[in-house]
Amino acid sequence: MNIDIILDQIFKLPEHSKSVLKNLISEVEFPKDSIIIKAGKVERTIYFIKKGIVRAFVPQENQDLTFWFGKEGDVVLPMKSYVDNHQNYENIQVLEYCTLYQLKIDDLRQLFETDIHIANWGRKLAEKELVKTEELFISRQFRTASQRYEELLTKQPEIIQRVQLGYIASYLGITQVSLSRIRSEI
């Protein structure tokens, strides 16, 4: 996915501001299974997914807890580092060979000081990520695993096709056996 499209999805910038922002963005590639963001660190980079799929997870004693999948056009944003410059709690793993755009958070913060359009873009980025988090929280609290699976099928069918079932079961908060049962019922 083109970086212009990704940036515009967040907030439409005037061309000059977009050009300034794009000059700070570079393209990077990661092989499958790379951990691009590690829990317990202050992350200095935001990523935008050009091609590929990633997952966010929290390591647990017996099994990782997957709580988010990102695909083409999505933003990989460690919120605690972005907002408060604190250690983040999640790991981000590349699930297939990925091409990402990267932007250093410190560079972005400097632009916030000099360009009101980019500052507004950064605010909209945080707001959109907050809404996604709220939707995820509500889904986990008030929907059954079957409802969450059907929602995943409807809103992100490519995840079902491209992500291994163990990660999907973890995302739904169930075992693979339960996921198999849900899949056979649908």
PDB file of C-alpha atoms in Angstrom:
ATOM      1  CA  MET A   1       0.000   0.000   0.000  1.00  0.00           C
ATOM      2  CA  ASN A   2       1.252   3.448  -0.927  1.00  0.00           C
ATOM      3  CA  ILE A   3       2.403   5.722   1.927  1.00  0.00           C
ATOM      4  CA  ASP A   4       0.263   8.613   0.604  1.00  0.00           C
ATOM      5  CA  ILE A   5      -2.881   6.518   1.001  1.00  0.00           C
ATOM      6  CA  ILE A   6      -1.898   5.439   4.508  1.00  0.00           C
ATOM      7  CA  LEU A   7      -1.147   8.998   5.639  1.00  0.00           C
ATOM      8  CA  ASP A   8      -4.392  10.313   4.104  1.00  0.00           C
ATOM      9  CA  GLN A   9      -6.428   7.635   5.916  1.00  0.00           C
ATOM     10  CA  ILE A  10      -5.272   9.149   9.176  1.00  0.00           C
ATOM     11  CA  PHE A  11      -5.792  12.811   8.299  1.00  0.00           C
ATOM     12  CA  LYS A  12      -5.527  14.688   5.024  1.00  0.00           C
ATOM     13  CA  LEU A  13      -2.471  16.945   5.105  1.00  0.00           C
ATOM     14  CA  PRO A  14      -1.663  19.929   2.882  1.00  0.00           C
ATOM     15  CA  GLU A  15       0.869  18.854   0.238  1.00  0.00           C
ATOM     16  CA  HIS A  16       3.762  20.803   1.775  1.00  0.00           C
ATOM     17  CA  SER A  17       3.211  19.242   5.213  1.00  0.00           C
ATOM     18  CA  LYS A  18       2.811  15.783   3.713  1.00  0.00           C
ATOM     19  CA  SER A  19       6.041  16.229   1.772  1.00  0.00           C
ATOM     20  CA  VAL A  20       7.913  17.259   4.933  1.00  0.00           C
ATOM     21  CA  LEU A  21       6.528  14.230   6.777  1.00  0.00           C
ATOM     22  CA  LYS A  22       7.284  11.823   3.924  1.00  0.00           C
ATOM     23  CA  ASN A  23      10.918  13.004   3.862  1.00  0.00           C
ATOM     24  CA  LEU A  24      11.311  11.444   7.318  1.00  0.00           C
ATOM     25  CA  ILE A  25       9.760   8.109   6.341  1.00  0.00           C
ATOM     26  CA  SER A  26      11.878   5.260   5.028  1.00  0.00           C
ATOM     27  CA  GLU A  27      11.043   1.777   3.813  1.00  0.00           C
ATOM     28  CA  VAL A  28      12.299  -1.300   5.675  1.00  0.00           C
ATOM     29  CA  GLU A  29      11.821  -5.032   5.238  1.00  0.00           C
ATOM     30  CA  PHE A  30      11.599  -7.765   7.849  1.00  0.00           C
ATOM     31  CA  PRO A  31      11.624 -11.545   7.451  1.00  0.00           C
ATOM     32  CA  LYS A  32       8.834 -13.703   8.813  1.00  0.00           C
ATOM     33  CA  ASP A  33       8.802 -14.131  12.607  1.00  0.00           C
ATOM     34  CA  SER A  34      10.889 -11.014  13.306  1.00  0.00           C
ATOM     35  CA  ILE A  35      10.012  -9.173  16.503  1.00  0.00           C
ATOM     36  CA  ILE A  36      10.033  -5.513  15.474  1.00  0.00           C
ATOM     37  CA  ILE A  37       8.818  -4.070  18.776  1.00  0.00           C
ATOM     38  CA  LYS A  38       9.805  -5.592  22.119  1.00  0.00           C
ATOM     39  CA  ALA A  39       7.878  -5.319  25.358  1.00  0.00           C
ATOM     40  CA  GLY A  40       9.598  -3.447  28.160  1.00  0.00           C
ATOM     41  CA  LYS A  41      11.393  -0.975  25.899  1.00  0.00           C
ATOM     42  CA  VAL A  42      10.703   2.627  25.025  1.00  0.00           C
ATOM     43  CA  GLU A  43      10.023   2.287  21.319  1.00  0.00           C
ATOM     44  CA  ARG A  44      11.378   5.015  19.070  1.00  0.00           C
ATOM     45  CA  THR A  45       9.669   4.038  15.810  1.00  0.00           C
ATOM     46  CA  ILE A  46       6.202   4.005  14.306  1.00  0.00           C
ATOM     47  CA  TYR A  47       5.580   1.634  11.405  1.00  0.00           C
ATOM     48  CA  PHE A  48       3.018   1.718   8.613  1.00  0.00           C
ATOM     49  CA  ILE A  49       2.367  -1.593   6.878  1.00  0.00           C
ATOM     50  CA  LYS A  50       2.994  -1.468   3.148  1.00  0.00           C
ATOM     51  CA  LYS A  51       2.842  -5.245   2.663  1.00  0.00           C
ATOM     52  CA  GLY A  52       2.370  -8.078   5.130  1.00  0.00           C
ATOM     53  CA  ILE A  53       0.723  -8.981   8.416  1.00  0.00           C
ATOM     54  CA  VAL A  54       1.841  -8.481  12.008  1.00  0.00           C
ATOM     55  CA  ARG A  55       0.445  -9.388  15.398  1.00  0.00           C
ATOM     56  CA  ALA A  56       0.636  -7.691  18.772  1.00  0.00           C
ATOM     57  CA  PHE A  57       0.969  -9.979  21.749  1.00  0.00           C
ATOM     58  CA  VAL A  58       1.811 -10.044  25.401  1.00  0.00           C
ATOM     59  CA  PRO A  59       3.967 -12.951  26.562  1.00  0.00           C
ATOM     60  CA  GLN A  60       2.233 -15.103  29.170  1.00  0.00           C
ATOM     61  CA  GLU A  61       3.574 -17.980  31.230  1.00  0.00           C
ATOM     62  CA  ASN A  62       2.030 -20.793  29.174  1.00  0.00           C
ATOM     63  CA  GLN A  63       1.091 -19.062  25.941  1.00  0.00           C
ATOM     64  CA  ASP A  64       1.312 -15.636  24.322  1.00  0.00           C
ATOM     65  CA  LEU A  65      -1.873 -13.563  24.328  1.00  0.00           C
ATOM     66  CA  THR A  66      -2.477 -12.126  20.855  1.00  0.00           C
ATOM     67  CA  PHE A  67      -4.671  -9.046  20.984  1.00  0.00           C
ATOM     68  CA  TRP A  68      -4.304  -7.362  17.587  1.00  0.00           C
ATOM     69  CA  PHE A  69      -3.503  -8.090  13.956  1.00  0.00           C
ATOM     70  CA  GLY A  70      -2.258  -5.474  11.516  1.00  0.00           C
ATOM     71  CA  LYS A  71      -2.319  -5.693   7.742  1.00  0.00           C
ATOM     72  CA  GLU A  72      -1.634  -3.497   4.736  1.00  0.00           C
ATOM     73  CA  GLY A  73      -2.481   0.124   5.498  1.00  0.00           C
ATOM     74  CA  ASP A  74      -2.455  -0.302   9.283  1.00  0.00           C
ATOM     75  CA  VAL A  75      -0.283   1.580  11.725  1.00  0.00           C
ATOM     76  CA  VAL A  76       1.986  -0.214  14.186  1.00  0.00           C
ATOM     77  CA  LEU A  77       2.024   2.238  17.052  1.00  0.00           C
ATOM     78  CA  PRO A  78       3.280   1.455  20.549  1.00  0.00           C
ATOM     79  CA  MET A  79       0.981   3.918  22.334  1.00  0.00           C
ATOM     80  CA  LYS A  80       2.811   4.149  25.674  1.00  0.00           C
ATOM     81  CA  SER A  81       6.022   5.095  23.886  1.00  0.00           C
ATOM     82  CA  TYR A  82       4.258   7.442  21.455  1.00  0.00           C
ATOM     83  CA  VAL A  83       2.185   9.310  24.029  1.00  0.00           C
ATOM     84  CA  ASP A  84       4.271   9.230  27.207  1.00  0.00           C
ATOM     85  CA  ASN A  85       7.734   8.078  26.132  1.00  0.00           C
ATOM     86  CA  HIS A  86       7.324   5.061  28.454  1.00  0.00           C
ATOM     87  CA  GLN A  87       8.119   1.394  28.011  1.00  0.00           C
ATOM     88  CA  ASN A  88       5.489  -0.391  25.976  1.00  0.00           C
ATOM     89  CA  TYR A  89       3.901  -3.649  27.112  1.00  0.00           C
ATOM     90  CA  GLU A  90       3.474  -5.446  23.789  1.00  0.00           C
ATOM     91  CA  ASN A  91       5.608  -7.326  21.318  1.00  0.00           C
ATOM     92  CA  ILE A  92       4.952  -6.915  17.606  1.00  0.00           C
ATOM     93  CA  GLN A  93       5.810  -9.921  15.461  1.00  0.00           C
ATOM     94  CA  VAL A  94       5.953 -10.075  11.676  1.00  0.00           C
ATOM     95  CA  LEU A  95       3.840 -13.077  10.577  1.00  0.00           C
ATOM     96  CA  GLU A  96       4.928 -13.040   6.947  1.00  0.00           C
ATOM     97  CA  TYR A  97       7.670 -11.255   5.073  1.00  0.00           C
ATOM     98  CA  CYS A  98       6.813  -7.574   5.547  1.00  0.00           C
ATOM     99  CA  THR A  99       7.627  -4.292   3.908  1.00  0.00           C
ATOM    100  CA  LEU A 100       7.009  -1.430   6.304  1.00  0.00           C
ATOM    101  CA  TYR A 101       7.410   2.306   6.306  1.00  0.00           C
ATOM    102  CA  GLN A 102       9.159   3.577   9.407  1.00  0.00           C
ATOM    103  CA  LEU A 103       9.045   6.970  11.082  1.00  0.00           C
ATOM    104  CA  LYS A 104      11.088   7.944  14.130  1.00  0.00           C
ATOM    105  CA  ILE A 105       8.871   9.209  16.957  1.00  0.00           C
ATOM    106  CA  ASP A 106      11.384  11.908  17.950  1.00  0.00           C
ATOM    107  CA  ASP A 107      11.420  13.269  14.388  1.00  0.00           C
ATOM    108  CA  LEU A 108       7.633  13.363  14.410  1.00  0.00           C
ATOM    109  CA  ARG A 109       7.580  15.160  17.763  1.00  0.00           C
ATOM    110  CA  GLN A 110       9.872  17.838  16.344  1.00  0.00           C
ATOM    111  CA  LEU A 111       7.453  18.360  13.465  1.00  0.00           C
ATOM    112  CA  PHE A 112       4.599  18.733  15.953  1.00  0.00           C
ATOM    113  CA  GLU A 113       6.395  21.840  17.247  1.00  0.00           C
ATOM    114  CA  THR A 114       6.759  23.477  13.840  1.00  0.00           C
ATOM    115  CA  ASP A 115       3.771  22.400  11.737  1.00  0.00           C
ATOM    116  CA  ILE A 116       0.219  22.627  13.091  1.00  0.00           C
ATOM    117  CA  HIS A 117      -1.064  20.385  10.282  1.00  0.00           C
ATOM    118  CA  ILE A 118       1.323  17.597  11.252  1.00  0.00           C
ATOM    119  CA  ALA A 119       0.482  18.150  14.932  1.00  0.00           C
ATOM    120  CA  ASN A 120      -3.198  17.685  14.055  1.00  0.00           C
ATOM    121  CA  TRP A 121      -2.297  14.622  11.989  1.00  0.00           C
ATOM    122  CA  GLY A 122      -0.509  13.174  15.046  1.00  0.00           C
ATOM    123  CA  ARG A 123      -3.530  13.905  17.240  1.00  0.00           C
ATOM    124  CA  LYS A 124      -5.844  12.176  14.743  1.00  0.00           C
ATOM    125  CA  LEU A 125      -3.467   9.208  14.646  1.00  0.00           C
ATOM    126  CA  ALA A 126      -3.687   8.830  18.436  1.00  0.00           C
ATOM    127  CA  GLU A 127      -7.475   9.306  18.384  1.00  0.00           C
ATOM    128  CA  LYS A 128      -7.977   6.635  15.726  1.00  0.00           C
ATOM    129  CA  GLU A 129      -5.764   4.197  17.633  1.00  0.00           C
ATOM    130  CA  LEU A 130      -7.718   4.927  20.829  1.00  0.00           C
ATOM    131  CA  VAL A 131     -11.012   4.145  19.062  1.00  0.00           C
ATOM    132  CA  LYS A 132      -9.560   0.841  17.776  1.00  0.00           C
ATOM    133  CA  THR A 133      -8.479  -0.035  21.305  1.00  0.00           C
ATOM    134  CA  GLU A 134     -11.912   0.807  22.679  1.00  0.00           C
ATOM    135  CA  GLU A 135     -13.604  -1.361  20.024  1.00  0.00           C
ATOM    136  CA  LEU A 136     -11.258  -4.236  20.837  1.00  0.00           C
ATOM    137  CA  PHE A 137     -11.944  -3.880  24.560  1.00  0.00           C
ATOM    138  CA  ILE A 138     -15.719  -3.827  24.045  1.00  0.00           C
ATOM    139  CA  SER A 139     -15.543  -6.825  21.723  1.00  0.00           C
ATOM    140  CA  ARG A 140     -13.575  -8.866  24.261  1.00  0.00           C
ATOM    141  CA  GLN A 141     -15.843  -7.899  27.141  1.00  0.00           C
ATOM    142  CA  PHE A 142     -19.276  -8.201  25.595  1.00  0.00           C
ATOM    143  CA  ARG A 143     -19.096 -10.652  22.690  1.00  0.00           C
ATOM    144  CA  THR A 144     -18.740 -14.391  22.715  1.00  0.00           C
ATOM    145  CA  ALA A 145     -15.835 -16.087  20.982  1.00  0.00           C
ATOM    146  CA  SER A 146     -18.220 -17.112  18.171  1.00  0.00           C
ATOM    147  CA  GLN A 147     -19.355 -13.512  17.716  1.00  0.00           C
ATOM    148  CA  ARG A 148     -15.749 -12.281  17.709  1.00  0.00           C
ATOM    149  CA  TYR A 149     -14.808 -14.916  15.119  1.00  0.00           C
ATOM    150  CA  GLU A 150     -17.744 -13.922  12.894  1.00  0.00           C
ATOM    151  CA  GLU A 151     -16.715 -10.268  13.282  1.00  0.00           C
ATOM    152  CA  LEU A 152     -13.174 -11.188  12.219  1.00  0.00           C
ATOM    153  CA  LEU A 153     -14.586 -13.062   9.202  1.00  0.00           C
ATOM    154  CA  THR A 154     -16.671 -10.037   8.220  1.00  0.00           C
ATOM    155  CA  LYS A 155     -14.252  -7.188   8.911  1.00  0.00           C
ATOM    156  CA  GLN A 156     -10.881  -8.840   8.242  1.00  0.00           C
ATOM    157  CA  PRO A 157     -11.337 -12.041   6.215  1.00  0.00           C
ATOM    158  CA  GLU A 158      -7.721 -11.906   5.022  1.00  0.00           C
ATOM    159  CA  ILE A 159      -6.577 -12.529   8.596  1.00  0.00           C
ATOM    160  CA  ILE A 160      -8.362 -15.887   8.601  1.00  0.00           C
ATOM    161  CA  GLN A 161      -6.614 -16.836   5.355  1.00  0.00           C
ATOM    162  CA  ARG A 162      -3.123 -15.563   6.230  1.00  0.00           C
ATOM    163  CA  VAL A 163      -2.673 -16.159   9.975  1.00  0.00           C
ATOM    164  CA  GLN A 164      -2.145 -19.515  11.658  1.00  0.00           C
ATOM    165  CA  LEU A 165      -5.056 -20.806  13.706  1.00  0.00           C
ATOM    166  CA  GLY A 166      -3.138 -20.815  16.990  1.00  0.00           C
ATOM    167  CA  TYR A 167      -2.759 -17.032  16.828  1.00  0.00           C
ATOM    168  CA  ILE A 168      -6.408 -16.585  15.876  1.00  0.00           C
ATOM    169  CA  ALA A 169      -7.489 -18.775  18.813  1.00  0.00           C
ATOM    170  CA  SER A 170      -5.294 -16.705  21.136  1.00  0.00           C
ATOM    171  CA  TYR A 171      -6.819 -13.509  19.736  1.00  0.00           C
ATOM    172  CA  LEU A 172     -10.301 -14.868  20.415  1.00  0.00           C
ATOM    173  CA  GLY A 173      -9.296 -16.018  23.906  1.00  0.00           C
ATOM    174  CA  ILE A 174     -10.042 -19.681  23.232  1.00  0.00           C
ATOM    175  CA  THR A 175      -8.223 -22.944  22.499  1.00  0.00           C
ATOM    176  CA  GLN A 176      -7.617 -24.238  18.992  1.00  0.00           C
ATOM    177  CA  VAL A 177     -10.075 -27.062  19.722  1.00  0.00           C
ATOM    178  CA  SER A 178     -12.789 -24.504  20.532  1.00  0.00           C
ATOM    179  CA  LEU A 179     -11.883 -22.541  17.404  1.00  0.00           C
ATOM    180  CA  SER A 180     -12.242 -25.698  15.303  1.00  0.00           C
ATOM    181  CA  ARG A 181     -15.676 -26.255  16.828  1.00  0.00           C
ATOM    182  CA  ILE A 182     -16.746 -22.654  16.044  1.00  0.00           C
ATOM    183  CA  ARG A 183     -15.430 -22.948  12.483  1.00  0.00           C
ATOM    184  CA  SER A 184     -17.361 -26.189  11.902  1.00  0.00           C
ATOM    185  CA  GLU A 185     -20.572 -24.591  13.188  1.00  0.00           C
ATOM    186  CA  ILE A 186     -20.223 -21.659  10.805  1.00  0.00           C
TER     187      ILE A 186
END
